[in-house]
Coordinates of C-alpha atoms and ligand atoms in Angstrom, one line a residue:
X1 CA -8.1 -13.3 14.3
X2 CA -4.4 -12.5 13.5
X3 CA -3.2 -8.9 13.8
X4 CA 0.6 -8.8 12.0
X5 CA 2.8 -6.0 12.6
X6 CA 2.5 -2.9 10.2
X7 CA 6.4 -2.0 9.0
X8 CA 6.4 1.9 9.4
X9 CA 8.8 4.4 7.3
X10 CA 11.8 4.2 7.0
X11 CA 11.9 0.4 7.4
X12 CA 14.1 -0.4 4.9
X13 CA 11.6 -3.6 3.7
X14 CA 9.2 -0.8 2.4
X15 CA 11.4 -0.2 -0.4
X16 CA 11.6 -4.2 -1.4
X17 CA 10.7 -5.1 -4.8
X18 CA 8.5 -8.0 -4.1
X19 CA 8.7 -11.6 -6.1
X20 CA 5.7 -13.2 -7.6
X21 CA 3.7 -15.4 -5.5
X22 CA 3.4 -19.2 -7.4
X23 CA 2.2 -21.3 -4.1
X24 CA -1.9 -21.1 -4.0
X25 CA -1.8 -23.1 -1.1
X26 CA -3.2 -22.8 2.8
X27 CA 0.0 -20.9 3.4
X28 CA -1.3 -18.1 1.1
X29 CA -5.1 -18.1 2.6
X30 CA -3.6 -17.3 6.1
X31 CA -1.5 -14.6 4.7
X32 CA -4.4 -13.3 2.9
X33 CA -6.6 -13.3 6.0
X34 CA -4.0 -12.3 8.7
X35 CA -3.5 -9.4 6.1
X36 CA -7.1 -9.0 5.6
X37 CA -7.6 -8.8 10.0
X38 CA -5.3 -6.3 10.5
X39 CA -6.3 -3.8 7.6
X40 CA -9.9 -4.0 9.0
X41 CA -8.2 -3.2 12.9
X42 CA -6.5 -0.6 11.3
X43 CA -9.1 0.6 9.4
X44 CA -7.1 0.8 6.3
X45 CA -8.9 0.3 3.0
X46 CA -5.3 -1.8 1.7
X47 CA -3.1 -4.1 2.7
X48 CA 0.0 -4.9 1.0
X49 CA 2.2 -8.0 1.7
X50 CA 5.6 -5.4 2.1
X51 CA 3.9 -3.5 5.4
X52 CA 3.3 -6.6 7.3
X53 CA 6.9 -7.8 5.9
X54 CA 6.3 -10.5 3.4
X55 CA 8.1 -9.4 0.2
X56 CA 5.4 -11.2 -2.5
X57 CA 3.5 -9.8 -4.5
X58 CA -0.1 -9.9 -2.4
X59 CA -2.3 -7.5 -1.4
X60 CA -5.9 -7.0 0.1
X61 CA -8.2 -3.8 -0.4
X62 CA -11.8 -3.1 1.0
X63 CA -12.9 -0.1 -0.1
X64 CA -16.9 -0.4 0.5
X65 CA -18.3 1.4 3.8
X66 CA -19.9 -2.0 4.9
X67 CA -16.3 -3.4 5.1
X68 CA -17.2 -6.6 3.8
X69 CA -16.2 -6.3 -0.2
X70 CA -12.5 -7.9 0.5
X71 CA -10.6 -8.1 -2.7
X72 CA -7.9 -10.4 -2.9
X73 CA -4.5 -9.8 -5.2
X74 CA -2.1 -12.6 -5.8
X75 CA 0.3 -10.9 -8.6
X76 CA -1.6 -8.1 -9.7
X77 CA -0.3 -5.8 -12.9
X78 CA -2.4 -3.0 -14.3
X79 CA -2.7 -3.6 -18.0
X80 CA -4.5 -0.4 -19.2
X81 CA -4.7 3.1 -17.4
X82 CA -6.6 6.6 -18.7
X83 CA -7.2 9.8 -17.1
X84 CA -5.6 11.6 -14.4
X85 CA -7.3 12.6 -11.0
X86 CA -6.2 14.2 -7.6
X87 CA -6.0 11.7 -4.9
X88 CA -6.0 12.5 -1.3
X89 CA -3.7 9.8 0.6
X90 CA -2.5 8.2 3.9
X91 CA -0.4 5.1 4.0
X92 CA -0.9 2.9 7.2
X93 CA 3.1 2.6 7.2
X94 CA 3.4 6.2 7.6
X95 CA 0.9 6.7 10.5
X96 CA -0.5 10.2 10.8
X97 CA 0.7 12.4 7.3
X98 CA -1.8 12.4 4.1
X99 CA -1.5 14.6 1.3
X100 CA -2.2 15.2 -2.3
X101 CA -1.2 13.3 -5.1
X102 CA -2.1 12.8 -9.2
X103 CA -3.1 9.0 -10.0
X104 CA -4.6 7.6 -13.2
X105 CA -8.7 8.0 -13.1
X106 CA -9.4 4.8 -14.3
X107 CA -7.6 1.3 -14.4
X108 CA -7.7 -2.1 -16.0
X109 CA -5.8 -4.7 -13.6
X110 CA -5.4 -8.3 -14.2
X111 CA -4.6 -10.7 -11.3
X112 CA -5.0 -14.3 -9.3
X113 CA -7.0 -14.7 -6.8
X114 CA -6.5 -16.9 -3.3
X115 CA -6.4 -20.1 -5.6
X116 CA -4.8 -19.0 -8.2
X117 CA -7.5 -18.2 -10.4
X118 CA -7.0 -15.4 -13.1
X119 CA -9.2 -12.5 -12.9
X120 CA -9.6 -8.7 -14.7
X121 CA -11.2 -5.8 -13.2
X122 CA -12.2 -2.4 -14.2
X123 CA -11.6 0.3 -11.6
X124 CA -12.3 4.1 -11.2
X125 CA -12.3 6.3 -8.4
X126 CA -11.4 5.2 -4.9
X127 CA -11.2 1.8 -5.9
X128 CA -8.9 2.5 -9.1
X129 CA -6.6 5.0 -6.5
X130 CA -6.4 2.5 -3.8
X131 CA -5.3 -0.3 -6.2
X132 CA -2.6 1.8 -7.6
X133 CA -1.4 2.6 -4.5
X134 CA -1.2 -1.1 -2.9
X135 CA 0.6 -2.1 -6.2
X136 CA 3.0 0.8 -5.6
X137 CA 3.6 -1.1 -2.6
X138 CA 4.7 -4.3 -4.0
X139 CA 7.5 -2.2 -6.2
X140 CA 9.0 -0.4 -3.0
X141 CA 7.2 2.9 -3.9
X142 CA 5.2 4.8 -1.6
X143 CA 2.6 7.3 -2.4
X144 CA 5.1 10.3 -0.8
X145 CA 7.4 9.3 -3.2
X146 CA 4.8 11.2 -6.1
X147 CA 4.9 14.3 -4.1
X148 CA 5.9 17.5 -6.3
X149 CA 9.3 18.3 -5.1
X150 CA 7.8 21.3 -2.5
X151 CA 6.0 18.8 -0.7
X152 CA 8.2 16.2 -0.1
X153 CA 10.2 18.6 1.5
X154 CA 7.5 19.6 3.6
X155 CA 7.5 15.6 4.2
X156 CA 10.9 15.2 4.8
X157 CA 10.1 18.3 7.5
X158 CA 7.5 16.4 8.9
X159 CA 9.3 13.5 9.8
X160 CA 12.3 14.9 11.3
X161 CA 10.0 16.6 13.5
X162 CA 8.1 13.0 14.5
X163 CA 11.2 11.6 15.0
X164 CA 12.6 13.9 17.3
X165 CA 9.4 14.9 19.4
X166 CA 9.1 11.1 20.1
X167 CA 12.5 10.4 21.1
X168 CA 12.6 7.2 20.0
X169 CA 15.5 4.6 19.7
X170 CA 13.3 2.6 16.4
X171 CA 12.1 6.1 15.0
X172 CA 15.8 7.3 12.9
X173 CA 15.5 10.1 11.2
X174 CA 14.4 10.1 7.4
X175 CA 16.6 8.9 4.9
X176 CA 18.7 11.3 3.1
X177 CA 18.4 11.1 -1.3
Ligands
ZN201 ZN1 0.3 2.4 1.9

């Protein structure tokens, strides 16, 4: 088992627009699998490449209690979206701060699998919202980013404070937009 190290706001590599992924080789199954350890230890339900520092368009998500219904994402897009519903978040990268955000209810997302294979898949609920969010990922965005503008001042709030309670020399002080 390979833990990686999760990248936590503000780093910078967060806000990365990842490349496609065009290698289906042994390279990409230990990515997938590194990734795929340290969600579990972390006991995320997603993984994208961008927290653990690899700017390519992967992800992994396990959203079934029994932690053993791994989904694998080489290049994912979502081709088809309907509804909206009210999803309660956390990000793994920003350790400790969940809040409330809109997402579509129900998705259609096409993507390759650990070989390269093409696949579709029809999502709703916390599947659907979990998907959307790791894809947000791979295009720099994170969920706070959808916060009505009251909230993400209450964010913003939020991490000053963390930063300055811990006194850390790798915790600066949220960005400034
Ligand atoms: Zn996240």
């Amino acid at each position: 088992m390979a833990l990686l190290d999760i990248r936590i706001f503000p780093d910078p590599i967060l806000r990365v627009r990842c490349e496609s992924y065009s290698e289906f080789d042994g390279a990409l199954q230990q990515l997938l699998d590194d990734m795929a350890d340290t969600m579990y230890h972390a006991e995320g339900i997603g993984l994208a490449a961008p927290q653990v520092g690899v700017v390519h368009r992967v992800a992994v998500i396990d959203v079934s209690k029994s932690r053993d219904e791994r989904i694998n994402l080489v290049n994912p897009k979502i081709v088809w979206s309907a509804g909206v519903t009210p999803s309660e978040e956390g990000c793994l990268s920003i350790p400790g701060y969940r809040d409330s955000i809109k997402r579509a209810q129900e998705i259609v997302l096409e993507a390759q699998n650990e070989c390269g294979k093409e696949f579709e898949l029809r999502a709703s609920g916390l599947l659907s919202v979990c998907i959307q969010h790791e894809l947000d990922h791979l295009d720099g965005v994170l969920f706070v980013d959808r916060l009505s503008r009251v909230k993400r001042e209450l964010f913003r709030r939020w991490i000053k404070k963390q930063a300055s309670s811990n006194r850390s020399e790798d915790l600066p002080l949220a960005e400034e937009d």
